[in-house]
Structures are given as structure tokens and as C-alpha cells.
């Protein structure tokens, strides 16, 4: 089993930045592609970004392109999501996930518990 624990969320002003972290334990972290999802109040969970197991391939949803950067440090079993120029519409619970398969739809092997991001105007 793999445990994923997100951190780094909080309350920020619009235009500010946050760096979310997802620490993994229990299995070989480097063998999984990783991704971030988010779920805003009253909305469905949506994909945000993904990174391959080597870190060489990355993909972002249109709403965060140019403002966010996903990265991973396999030595630390951690994946990050740097979010800049935050907007109120970025407000959501952000979830980290380890992917069994990437091809759409992604097949999630493990989910984290989520970290709250709130962006004020």
C-alpha cells in the first residue's frame, strides 16, 4: 500500500503563490506517474496536472497552464505543485494521486486526503 499526504495549502490573496507537496510512503514512489486533482465546493473533481515516473513528461489542464509547475523528487518520495498568480477560482481541495495507468481516463491506484487552497479576492 501507498500512503499519500498532501500539505502546503492555505489562504492566499489573489495573485499570490503556493507550493503544494505530496509525500508518499509504502511502495516504490518512482514507479508511479503522479497527478494532482482538485475539487471546488459544489463541483466535480477535476484534473489539474500530471507528471511521468521519470519526471520527463508533464501535462496541465488549460486553466492552470502558464501559472503552475508540477515536479517530483523521487529521492524524497515527493511530488510538488507550484501555483502562481492564484485566482479565486483556484479555490478547492487539492488531491494528490498515484496513477496505475495514465491513458485517459487515468486509473488511480492511490489517493491522498487533500489539502485546502483558498484564494481571496
Coordinates of C-alpha atoms in Angstrom, one line a residue:
X1 CA 0.0 0.0 0.0
X2 CA 1.0 3.6 -0.7
X3 CA 0.1 6.5 1.6
X4 CA -0.1 10.0 0.1
X5 CA -0.1 13.0 2.4
X6 CA -0.7 16.5 0.9
X7 CA 0.5 19.7 2.5
X8 CA 1.1 23.3 1.7
X9 CA -2.4 24.6 1.2
X10 CA -3.7 27.6 2.9
X11 CA -5.3 31.0 2.4
X12 CA -3.7 33.4 0.0
X13 CA -4.6 36.7 -1.8
X14 CA -5.4 36.6 -5.5
X15 CA -2.1 36.9 -7.3
X16 CA -0.2 35.1 -4.6
X17 CA 1.6 31.7 -4.8
X18 CA 1.5 28.4 -3.0
X19 CA 3.6 25.3 -3.3
X20 CA 1.7 22.1 -2.6
X21 CA 3.6 18.9 -1.5
X22 CA 2.6 15.3 -1.6
X23 CA 4.7 12.9 0.4
X24 CA 4.5 9.2 -0.4
X25 CA 5.3 6.1 1.6
X26 CA 4.9 2.4 1.5
X27 CA 5.9 1.5 -2.1
X28 CA 8.4 2.5 -4.7
X29 CA 7.4 6.1 -5.4
X30 CA 9.4 6.4 -8.6
X31 CA 7.4 3.6 -10.3
X32 CA 4.3 5.7 -10.4
X33 CA 3.2 8.6 -12.6
X34 CA 1.7 11.2 -10.3
X35 CA -1.0 13.8 -10.7
X36 CA -3.0 16.5 -8.9
X37 CA -6.7 16.8 -8.9
X38 CA -8.9 19.5 -7.3
X39 CA -12.5 19.7 -6.2
X40 CA -14.2 23.0 -5.6
X41 CA -17.3 23.4 -3.4
X42 CA -20.3 22.1 -5.3
X43 CA -18.3 21.0 -8.3
X44 CA -16.9 17.7 -9.6
X45 CA -13.3 16.7 -9.1
X46 CA -11.2 17.9 -12.0
X47 CA -7.7 17.0 -13.3
X48 CA -5.0 19.7 -12.7
X49 CA -1.6 18.3 -13.7
X50 CA 0.3 15.1 -14.1
X51 CA 4.0 14.0 -14.2
X52 CA 5.5 10.8 -15.5
X53 CA 7.5 8.5 -13.3
X54 CA 10.8 9.9 -14.7
X55 CA 9.6 13.4 -14.5
X56 CA 10.3 13.9 -18.2
X57 CA 6.7 14.3 -19.2
X58 CA 4.3 16.8 -17.8
X59 CA 0.8 17.9 -18.7
X60 CA -1.5 20.7 -17.3
X61 CA -5.1 21.5 -17.7
X62 CA -5.8 24.7 -19.6
X63 CA -6.9 26.6 -16.6
X64 CA -3.5 26.4 -14.9
X65 CA -1.2 26.4 -17.9
X66 CA 1.5 29.1 -17.5
X67 CA 0.7 29.5 -13.8
X68 CA 1.6 26.2 -12.4
X69 CA 4.5 23.7 -12.4
X70 CA 4.5 20.1 -11.3
X71 CA 7.7 18.4 -10.3
X72 CA 8.9 15.4 -8.4
X73 CA 11.8 14.5 -6.2
X74 CA 12.0 10.7 -6.2
X75 CA 14.8 10.6 -3.6
X76 CA 12.4 12.3 -1.2
X77 CA 9.3 10.4 -2.5
X78 CA 7.6 13.8 -3.0
X79 CA 5.7 15.5 -5.8
X80 CA 5.1 19.2 -5.9
X81 CA 2.7 21.6 -7.5
X82 CA 3.9 25.2 -7.6
X83 CA 0.9 27.5 -8.2
X84 CA 1.5 31.2 -9.1
X85 CA -0.9 34.0 -9.9
X86 CA -3.6 32.3 -8.0
X87 CA -7.2 33.2 -8.7
X88 CA -10.3 32.9 -6.6
X89 CA -11.5 30.1 -9.0
X90 CA -8.5 28.1 -7.9
X91 CA -10.1 27.7 -4.5
X92 CA -10.6 23.9 -4.0
X93 CA -9.4 20.9 -2.1
X94 CA -6.3 19.6 -3.9
X95 CA -5.7 15.9 -4.1
X96 CA -2.5 14.0 -4.9
X97 CA -2.9 10.7 -6.7
X98 CA -0.6 7.9 -7.8
X99 CA -1.6 6.5 -11.2
X100 CA -1.6 2.9 -12.2
X101 CA -2.2 3.9 -15.8
X102 CA -2.0 7.4 -17.4
X103 CA -4.0 7.0 -20.7
X104 CA -7.4 8.8 -20.4
X105 CA -9.2 8.1 -18.3
X106 CA -6.4 7.8 -15.8
X107 CA -6.5 4.8 -13.4
X108 CA -5.8 5.9 -9.9
X109 CA -4.0 3.5 -7.6
X110 CA -3.9 5.7 -4.5
X111 CA -5.4 9.0 -3.3
X112 CA -4.2 11.4 -0.7
X113 CA -6.6 13.1 1.7
X114 CA -6.4 16.5 0.2
X115 CA -5.2 20.0 1.2
X116 CA -7.4 23.1 1.1
X117 CA -6.4 26.0 -1.1
X118 CA -8.4 29.2 -0.6
X119 CA -7.8 32.3 -2.7
X120 CA -9.4 35.5 -1.6
X121 CA -10.1 38.5 -3.8

